[in-house]
């Protein structure tokens, strides 16, 4: 057994044996079927705060996928109840205008804004529910949501507006997650029209998001996709695109391998902090200078991207993945009870997180799923 294989099996084992059961037991409101926005470090739920609907749909997606993989026996019950709850409380009129932005603990609507980022996770959850056999309801919600996007949020400059409030800046981030969701719908249904929607976002990526000259990802834009002066560099998103471009290629589309290689290398050049385990910064300086705070999700994207690059023959990336997993267990995952995490550290390596946000379960699942695929293909042997 190689060091990478052992590390991946350890990470997968932690997620299946410790993390999923813990969140299945503590992360859902058993009375209503809804989910909590976060858990305190003693495992109790964080309540009386706005619940982001995107987070709740992420939980539906994660538990559905865990059920499909046979990782936890009652996961589909959790996902199905959560989907029921969100259809009732967060998607008025069967999702005729997608989902709302925030709901309260009792399911009442706190903010009925229709945010583009949130709609992406409605669609991702629908793709998973279709795979799980909840086809009629999930397809209807997905179609209603896409119709809303095309009818009310489509921009003449390409892509979709940030929300029904039409605010600026426009961002690549919600489009990145729509790209993920449309590909998931294509995998779940085999319908080419979903891939056609993903094609439109890939075109935006090539034309506006990816700056080939510097190998970086642009984040903030004007209405017509001109970069804004207050743009930032998020190396975690650059690593996320490495995985997404590889997934897009698996649909039969062509993507230049050089694009993935450059994004991976530049993300590490700009964002990896040599003074704190090489972890990836939330925000990077254009010259890769001073380092700052680091959330958990950029590290999970670093792992996914490293496994993609390793799959294509990079021994350096394979070594990065092995080292990263060990460092995660020494820092972000070094917490009791097992199954929780520390979400963020400051630039000095001190904890910033006050609780464990539920939104991170999705990021961990996606990293574990890639680890599982890597192991299953025999790449780590």
PDB file of C-alpha atoms in Angstrom, residues 137-347:
ATOM      1  CA  UNK A 137     -40.564  16.328  -8.029  1.00  0.00           C
ATOM      2  CA  UNK A 138     -36.865  16.970  -8.621  1.00  0.00           C
ATOM      3  CA  UNK A 139     -37.266  17.365 -12.377  1.00  0.00           C
ATOM      4  CA  UNK A 140     -40.171  19.759 -11.915  1.00  0.00           C
ATOM      5  CA  UNK A 141     -38.201  21.913  -9.472  1.00  0.00           C
ATOM      6  CA  UNK A 142     -35.133  21.901 -11.723  1.00  0.00           C
ATOM      7  CA  UNK A 143     -37.148  22.870 -14.794  1.00  0.00           C
ATOM      8  CA  UNK A 144     -39.016  25.617 -12.941  1.00  0.00           C
ATOM      9  CA  UNK A 145     -35.745  27.002 -11.617  1.00  0.00           C
ATOM     10  CA  UNK A 146     -34.035  26.979 -15.027  1.00  0.00           C
ATOM     11  CA  UNK A 147     -37.084  28.629 -16.607  1.00  0.00           C
ATOM     12  CA  UNK A 148     -36.873  31.353 -13.947  1.00  0.00           C
ATOM     13  CA  UNK A 149     -33.172  31.886 -14.661  1.00  0.00           C
ATOM     14  CA  UNK A 150     -33.757  32.174 -18.399  1.00  0.00           C
ATOM     15  CA  UNK A 151     -36.849  34.336 -18.065  1.00  0.00           C
ATOM     16  CA  UNK A 152     -35.864  36.740 -15.278  1.00  0.00           C
ATOM     17  CA  UNK A 153     -32.099  36.640 -14.772  1.00  0.00           C
ATOM     18  CA  UNK A 154     -30.580  36.059 -18.237  1.00  0.00           C
ATOM     19  CA  UNK A 155     -28.186  38.840 -19.235  1.00  0.00           C
ATOM     20  CA  UNK A 156     -27.790  40.148 -22.793  1.00  0.00           C
ATOM     21  CA  UNK A 157     -24.036  40.027 -22.122  1.00  0.00           C
ATOM     22  CA  UNK A 158     -24.098  36.303 -21.371  1.00  0.00           C
ATOM     23  CA  UNK A 159     -24.688  34.327 -18.221  1.00  0.00           C
ATOM     24  CA  UNK A 160     -27.169  35.348 -15.559  1.00  0.00           C
ATOM     25  CA  UNK A 161     -27.561  38.276 -13.192  1.00  0.00           C
ATOM     26  CA  UNK A 162     -26.508  38.018  -9.545  1.00  0.00           C
ATOM     27  CA  UNK A 163     -30.091  38.090  -8.289  1.00  0.00           C
ATOM     28  CA  UNK A 164     -33.489  39.544  -8.986  1.00  0.00           C
ATOM     29  CA  UNK A 165     -32.151  42.764  -7.384  1.00  0.00           C
ATOM     30  CA  UNK A 166     -29.730  43.005 -10.362  1.00  0.00           C
ATOM     31  CA  UNK A 167     -26.848  44.112  -8.127  1.00  0.00           C
ATOM     32  CA  UNK A 168     -23.195  44.472  -9.096  1.00  0.00           C
ATOM     33  CA  UNK A 169     -20.560  43.188  -9.209  1.00  0.00           C
ATOM     34  CA  UNK A 170     -21.287  40.199 -11.384  1.00  0.00           C
ATOM     35  CA  UNK A 171     -19.258  37.211 -10.233  1.00  0.00           C
ATOM     36  CA  UNK A 172     -17.802  34.068 -11.689  1.00  0.00           C
ATOM     37  CA  UNK A 173     -18.557  32.094  -8.493  1.00  0.00           C
ATOM     38  CA  UNK A 174     -22.294  31.446  -8.994  1.00  0.00           C
ATOM     39  CA  UNK A 175     -21.632  30.598 -12.641  1.00  0.00           C
ATOM     40  CA  UNK A 176     -18.973  28.122 -11.561  1.00  0.00           C
ATOM     41  CA  UNK A 177     -21.524  26.337  -9.382  1.00  0.00           C
ATOM     42  CA  UNK A 178     -24.141  26.442 -12.140  1.00  0.00           C
ATOM     43  CA  UNK A 179     -21.541  24.776 -14.380  1.00  0.00           C
ATOM     44  CA  UNK A 180     -21.240  22.055 -11.738  1.00  0.00           C
ATOM     45  CA  UNK A 181     -25.020  21.719 -11.430  1.00  0.00           C
ATOM     46  CA  UNK A 182     -25.745  21.568 -15.160  1.00  0.00           C
ATOM     47  CA  UNK A 183     -23.155  18.831 -15.599  1.00  0.00           C
ATOM     48  CA  UNK A 184     -24.721  16.947 -12.674  1.00  0.00           C
ATOM     49  CA  UNK A 185     -28.158  17.198 -14.315  1.00  0.00           C
ATOM     50  CA  UNK A 186     -26.650  15.892 -17.543  1.00  0.00           C
ATOM     51  CA  UNK A 187     -25.133  12.914 -15.708  1.00  0.00           C
ATOM     52  CA  UNK A 188     -28.411  12.227 -13.906  1.00  0.00           C
ATOM     53  CA  UNK A 189     -30.639  12.389 -16.972  1.00  0.00           C
ATOM     54  CA  UNK A 190     -28.467  11.987 -20.054  1.00  0.00           C
ATOM     55  CA  UNK A 191     -30.225  15.017 -21.572  1.00  0.00           C
ATOM     56  CA  UNK A 192     -27.947  17.033 -23.835  1.00  0.00           C
ATOM     57  CA  UNK A 193     -29.737  20.324 -23.209  1.00  0.00           C
ATOM     58  CA  UNK A 194     -28.266  20.454 -19.711  1.00  0.00           C
ATOM     59  CA  UNK A 195     -24.808  20.036 -21.181  1.00  0.00           C
ATOM     60  CA  UNK A 196     -25.682  22.834 -23.585  1.00  0.00           C
ATOM     61  CA  UNK A 197     -26.234  25.113 -20.600  1.00  0.00           C
ATOM     62  CA  UNK A 198     -22.844  24.070 -19.226  1.00  0.00           C
ATOM     63  CA  UNK A 199     -21.320  24.873 -22.632  1.00  0.00           C
ATOM     64  CA  UNK A 200     -22.509  28.450 -22.285  1.00  0.00           C
ATOM     65  CA  UNK A 201     -20.674  28.797 -18.982  1.00  0.00           C
ATOM     66  CA  UNK A 202     -17.512  27.219 -20.369  1.00  0.00           C
ATOM     67  CA  UNK A 203     -17.606  29.864 -23.092  1.00  0.00           C
ATOM     68  CA  UNK A 204     -17.804  32.552 -20.386  1.00  0.00           C
ATOM     69  CA  UNK A 205     -14.901  30.939 -18.572  1.00  0.00           C
ATOM     70  CA  UNK A 206     -12.716  31.062 -21.681  1.00  0.00           C
ATOM     71  CA  UNK A 207     -13.796  34.560 -22.706  1.00  0.00           C
ATOM     72  CA  UNK A 208     -13.882  36.330 -19.332  1.00  0.00           C
ATOM     73  CA  UNK A 209     -13.183  34.326 -16.185  1.00  0.00           C
ATOM     74  CA  UNK A 210      -9.809  32.816 -17.079  1.00  0.00           C
ATOM     75  CA  UNK A 211      -6.997  35.260 -17.733  1.00  0.00           C
ATOM     76  CA  UNK A 212      -4.622  33.148 -19.775  1.00  0.00           C
ATOM     77  CA  UNK A 213      -1.775  35.663 -19.744  1.00  0.00           C
ATOM     78  CA  UNK A 214      -1.341  35.397 -15.972  1.00  0.00           C
ATOM     79  CA  UNK A 215      -2.979  32.010 -15.421  1.00  0.00           C
ATOM     80  CA  UNK A 216      -5.463  33.398 -12.913  1.00  0.00           C
ATOM     81  CA  UNK A 217      -9.205  33.461 -12.409  1.00  0.00           C
ATOM     82  CA  UNK A 218     -11.102  36.740 -12.414  1.00  0.00           C
ATOM     83  CA  UNK A 219     -13.848  37.024  -9.796  1.00  0.00           C
ATOM     84  CA  UNK A 220     -15.649  40.382 -10.051  1.00  0.00           C
ATOM     85  CA  UNK A 221     -17.029  42.039 -13.171  1.00  0.00           C
ATOM     86  CA  UNK A 222     -19.058  44.933 -14.510  1.00  0.00           C
ATOM     87  CA  UNK A 223     -22.365  44.295 -16.238  1.00  0.00           C
ATOM     88  CA  UNK A 224     -20.644  43.500 -19.565  1.00  0.00           C
ATOM     89  CA  UNK A 225     -17.973  41.228 -17.994  1.00  0.00           C
ATOM     90  CA  UNK A 226     -15.154  43.766 -17.798  1.00  0.00           C
ATOM     91  CA  UNK A 227     -12.948  43.056 -14.744  1.00  0.00           C
ATOM     92  CA  UNK A 228     -13.499  45.460 -11.869  1.00  0.00           C
ATOM     93  CA  UNK A 229     -10.787  47.384 -10.065  1.00  0.00           C
ATOM     94  CA  UNK A 230     -11.791  45.755  -6.766  1.00  0.00           C
ATOM     95  CA  UNK A 231     -11.267  42.259  -8.193  1.00  0.00           C
ATOM     96  CA  UNK A 232      -9.619  39.653  -5.953  1.00  0.00           C
ATOM     97  CA  UNK A 233      -7.777  36.386  -6.487  1.00  0.00           C
ATOM     98  CA  UNK A 234      -9.289  33.328  -4.791  1.00  0.00           C
ATOM     99  CA  UNK A 235      -6.901  30.397  -5.297  1.00  0.00           C
ATOM    100  CA  UNK A 236      -9.513  27.966  -3.930  1.00  0.00           C
ATOM    101  CA  UNK A 237     -11.732  28.768  -6.896  1.00  0.00           C
ATOM    102  CA  UNK A 238      -8.826  28.293  -9.290  1.00  0.00           C
ATOM    103  CA  UNK A 239      -8.351  24.806  -7.841  1.00  0.00           C
ATOM    104  CA  UNK A 240     -12.095  24.156  -8.042  1.00  0.00           C
ATOM    105  CA  UNK A 241     -11.996  24.892 -11.762  1.00  0.00           C
ATOM    106  CA  UNK A 242      -9.212  22.325 -12.206  1.00  0.00           C
ATOM    107  CA  UNK A 243     -11.664  19.637 -11.102  1.00  0.00           C
ATOM    108  CA  UNK A 244     -14.580  21.125 -13.040  1.00  0.00           C
ATOM    109  CA  UNK A 245     -12.644  21.308 -16.296  1.00  0.00           C
ATOM    110  CA  UNK A 246     -11.660  17.680 -15.873  1.00  0.00           C
ATOM    111  CA  UNK A 247     -15.325  16.770 -15.252  1.00  0.00           C
ATOM    112  CA  UNK A 248     -16.320  18.749 -18.350  1.00  0.00           C
ATOM    113  CA  UNK A 249     -13.808  16.817 -20.427  1.00  0.00           C
ATOM    114  CA  UNK A 250     -15.337  13.570 -19.166  1.00  0.00           C
ATOM    115  CA  UNK A 251     -18.611  14.618 -20.838  1.00  0.00           C
ATOM    116  CA  UNK A 252     -16.822  14.360 -24.196  1.00  0.00           C
ATOM    117  CA  UNK A 253     -15.907  18.029 -24.516  1.00  0.00           C
ATOM    118  CA  UNK A 254     -12.321  19.084 -25.175  1.00  0.00           C
ATOM    119  CA  UNK A 255     -10.486  21.272 -22.673  1.00  0.00           C
ATOM    120  CA  UNK A 256      -6.785  22.135 -22.946  1.00  0.00           C
ATOM    121  CA  UNK A 257      -4.774  20.256 -20.315  1.00  0.00           C
ATOM    122  CA  UNK A 258      -2.502  23.300 -20.193  1.00  0.00           C
ATOM    123  CA  UNK A 259      -5.356  25.313 -18.726  1.00  0.00           C
ATOM    124  CA  UNK A 260      -5.705  22.936 -15.770  1.00  0.00           C
ATOM    125  CA  UNK A 261      -1.955  22.725 -15.287  1.00  0.00           C
ATOM    126  CA  UNK A 262      -1.593  26.510 -15.243  1.00  0.00           C
ATOM    127  CA  UNK A 263      -4.492  27.070 -12.855  1.00  0.00           C
ATOM    128  CA  UNK A 264      -3.118  24.447 -10.473  1.00  0.00           C
ATOM    129  CA  UNK A 265       0.416  25.799 -10.535  1.00  0.00           C
ATOM    130  CA  UNK A 266      -0.623  29.432 -10.188  1.00  0.00           C
ATOM    131  CA  UNK A 267      -3.027  28.697  -7.343  1.00  0.00           C
ATOM    132  CA  UNK A 268      -0.145  27.170  -5.397  1.00  0.00           C
ATOM    133  CA  UNK A 269       2.298  29.912  -6.404  1.00  0.00           C
ATOM    134  CA  UNK A 270      -0.039  32.634  -5.173  1.00  0.00           C
ATOM    135  CA  UNK A 271      -1.980  30.971  -2.369  1.00  0.00           C
ATOM    136  CA  UNK A 272       0.049  28.244  -0.652  1.00  0.00           C
ATOM    137  CA  UNK A 273       1.482  29.448   2.670  1.00  0.00           C
ATOM    138  CA  UNK A 274       4.865  27.811   3.353  1.00  0.00           C
ATOM    139  CA  UNK A 275       4.670  28.896   6.987  1.00  0.00           C
ATOM    140  CA  UNK A 276       1.438  26.985   7.680  1.00  0.00           C
ATOM    141  CA  UNK A 277       1.614  23.534   6.072  1.00  0.00           C
ATOM    142  CA  UNK A 278       1.305  24.950   2.555  1.00  0.00           C
ATOM    143  CA  UNK A 279      -2.409  25.552   3.162  1.00  0.00           C
ATOM    144  CA  UNK A 280      -4.267  27.710   0.650  1.00  0.00           C
ATOM    145  CA  UNK A 281      -5.267  31.287   1.498  1.00  0.00           C
ATOM    146  CA  UNK A 282      -8.825  32.532   1.158  1.00  0.00           C
ATOM    147  CA  UNK A 283      -7.566  35.546  -0.809  1.00  0.00           C
ATOM    148  CA  UNK A 284      -4.176  35.748  -2.501  1.00  0.00           C
ATOM    149  CA  UNK A 285      -2.010  38.744  -3.298  1.00  0.00           C
ATOM    150  CA  UNK A 286      -1.248  39.239  -7.018  1.00  0.00           C
ATOM    151  CA  UNK A 287       2.453  38.707  -6.303  1.00  0.00           C
ATOM    152  CA  UNK A 288       1.895  35.788  -3.910  1.00  0.00           C
ATOM    153  CA  UNK A 289       3.243  37.930  -1.062  1.00  0.00           C
ATOM    154  CA  UNK A 290       1.652  38.278   2.367  1.00  0.00           C
ATOM    155  CA  UNK A 291      -0.535  35.373   3.444  1.00  0.00           C
ATOM    156  CA  UNK A 292      -3.841  35.589   5.319  1.00  0.00           C
ATOM    157  CA  UNK A 293      -6.713  33.580   6.760  1.00  0.00           C
ATOM    158  CA  UNK A 294      -7.497  30.100   5.481  1.00  0.00           C
ATOM    159  CA  UNK A 295     -10.854  28.365   5.517  1.00  0.00           C
ATOM    160  CA  UNK A 296     -11.266  24.607   5.173  1.00  0.00           C
ATOM    161  CA  UNK A 297     -12.964  24.614   1.775  1.00  0.00           C
ATOM    162  CA  UNK A 298      -9.903  25.829  -0.208  1.00  0.00           C
ATOM    163  CA  UNK A 299      -8.013  22.880   1.253  1.00  0.00           C
ATOM    164  CA  UNK A 300     -10.646  20.384   0.087  1.00  0.00           C
ATOM    165  CA  UNK A 301     -10.457  21.934  -3.378  1.00  0.00           C
ATOM    166  CA  UNK A 302      -6.665  21.663  -3.221  1.00  0.00           C
ATOM    167  CA  UNK A 303      -7.077  17.953  -2.521  1.00  0.00           C
ATOM    168  CA  UNK A 304      -9.545  17.409  -5.378  1.00  0.00           C
ATOM    169  CA  UNK A 305      -7.373  19.313  -7.832  1.00  0.00           C
ATOM    170  CA  UNK A 306      -4.256  17.445  -6.706  1.00  0.00           C
ATOM    171  CA  UNK A 307      -5.967  14.122  -7.338  1.00  0.00           C
ATOM    172  CA  UNK A 308      -7.028  15.280 -10.800  1.00  0.00           C
ATOM    173  CA  UNK A 309      -3.470  16.259 -11.621  1.00  0.00           C
ATOM    174  CA  UNK A 310      -2.112  13.035 -10.109  1.00  0.00           C
ATOM    175  CA  UNK A 311      -4.563  11.033 -12.209  1.00  0.00           C
ATOM    176  CA  UNK A 312      -3.011  12.631 -15.271  1.00  0.00           C
ATOM    177  CA  UNK A 313       0.488  11.654 -14.188  1.00  0.00           C
ATOM    178  CA  UNK A 314       1.774  14.368 -11.844  1.00  0.00           C
ATOM    179  CA  UNK A 315       3.861  12.766  -9.109  1.00  0.00           C
ATOM    180  CA  UNK A 316       4.247  16.161  -7.453  1.00  0.00           C
ATOM    181  CA  UNK A 317       0.461  16.533  -7.168  1.00  0.00           C
ATOM    182  CA  UNK A 318       0.179  13.010  -5.740  1.00  0.00           C
ATOM    183  CA  UNK A 319       2.717  13.962  -3.094  1.00  0.00           C
ATOM    184  CA  UNK A 320       0.819  17.176  -2.381  1.00  0.00           C
ATOM    185  CA  UNK A 321      -2.381  15.190  -1.802  1.00  0.00           C
ATOM    186  CA  UNK A 322      -0.711  12.774   0.609  1.00  0.00           C
ATOM    187  CA  UNK A 323       0.926  15.569   2.595  1.00  0.00           C
ATOM    188  CA  UNK A 324      -2.250  17.648   2.636  1.00  0.00           C
ATOM    189  CA  UNK A 325      -4.375  14.886   4.170  1.00  0.00           C
ATOM    190  CA  UNK A 326      -1.901  14.376   6.989  1.00  0.00           C
ATOM    191  CA  UNK A 327      -1.840  18.104   7.677  1.00  0.00           C
ATOM    192  CA  UNK A 328      -5.655  18.294   7.662  1.00  0.00           C
ATOM    193  CA  UNK A 329      -5.822  15.693  10.420  1.00  0.00           C
ATOM    194  CA  UNK A 330      -3.291  17.711  12.428  1.00  0.00           C
ATOM    195  CA  UNK A 331      -5.233  20.972  12.137  1.00  0.00           C
ATOM    196  CA  UNK A 332      -8.726  21.390  10.679  1.00  0.00           C
ATOM    197  CA  UNK A 333      -9.881  17.883  11.661  1.00  0.00           C
ATOM    198  CA  UNK A 334      -7.997  17.681  14.978  1.00  0.00           C
ATOM    199  CA  UNK A 335     -11.078  18.239  17.096  1.00  0.00           C
ATOM    200  CA  UNK A 336     -13.379  16.297  19.378  1.00  0.00           C
ATOM    201  CA  UNK A 337     -16.006  15.059  18.992  1.00  0.00           C
ATOM    202  CA  UNK A 338     -14.868  13.390  15.786  1.00  0.00           C
ATOM    203  CA  UNK A 339     -16.863  14.453  12.754  1.00  0.00           C
ATOM    204  CA  UNK A 340     -16.608  18.190  13.370  1.00  0.00           C
ATOM    205  CA  UNK A 341     -14.016  20.558  11.939  1.00  0.00           C
ATOM    206  CA  UNK A 342     -12.321  23.877  12.534  1.00  0.00           C
ATOM    207  CA  UNK A 343     -13.425  25.982   9.597  1.00  0.00           C
ATOM    208  CA  UNK A 344     -10.805  28.734   9.624  1.00  0.00           C
ATOM    209  CA  UNK A 345      -7.369  29.690  10.880  1.00  0.00           C
ATOM    210  CA  UNK A 346      -5.769  33.138  10.800  1.00  0.00           C
ATOM    211  CA  UNK A 347      -2.451  33.962   9.178  1.00  0.00           C
TER     212      UNK A 347
END
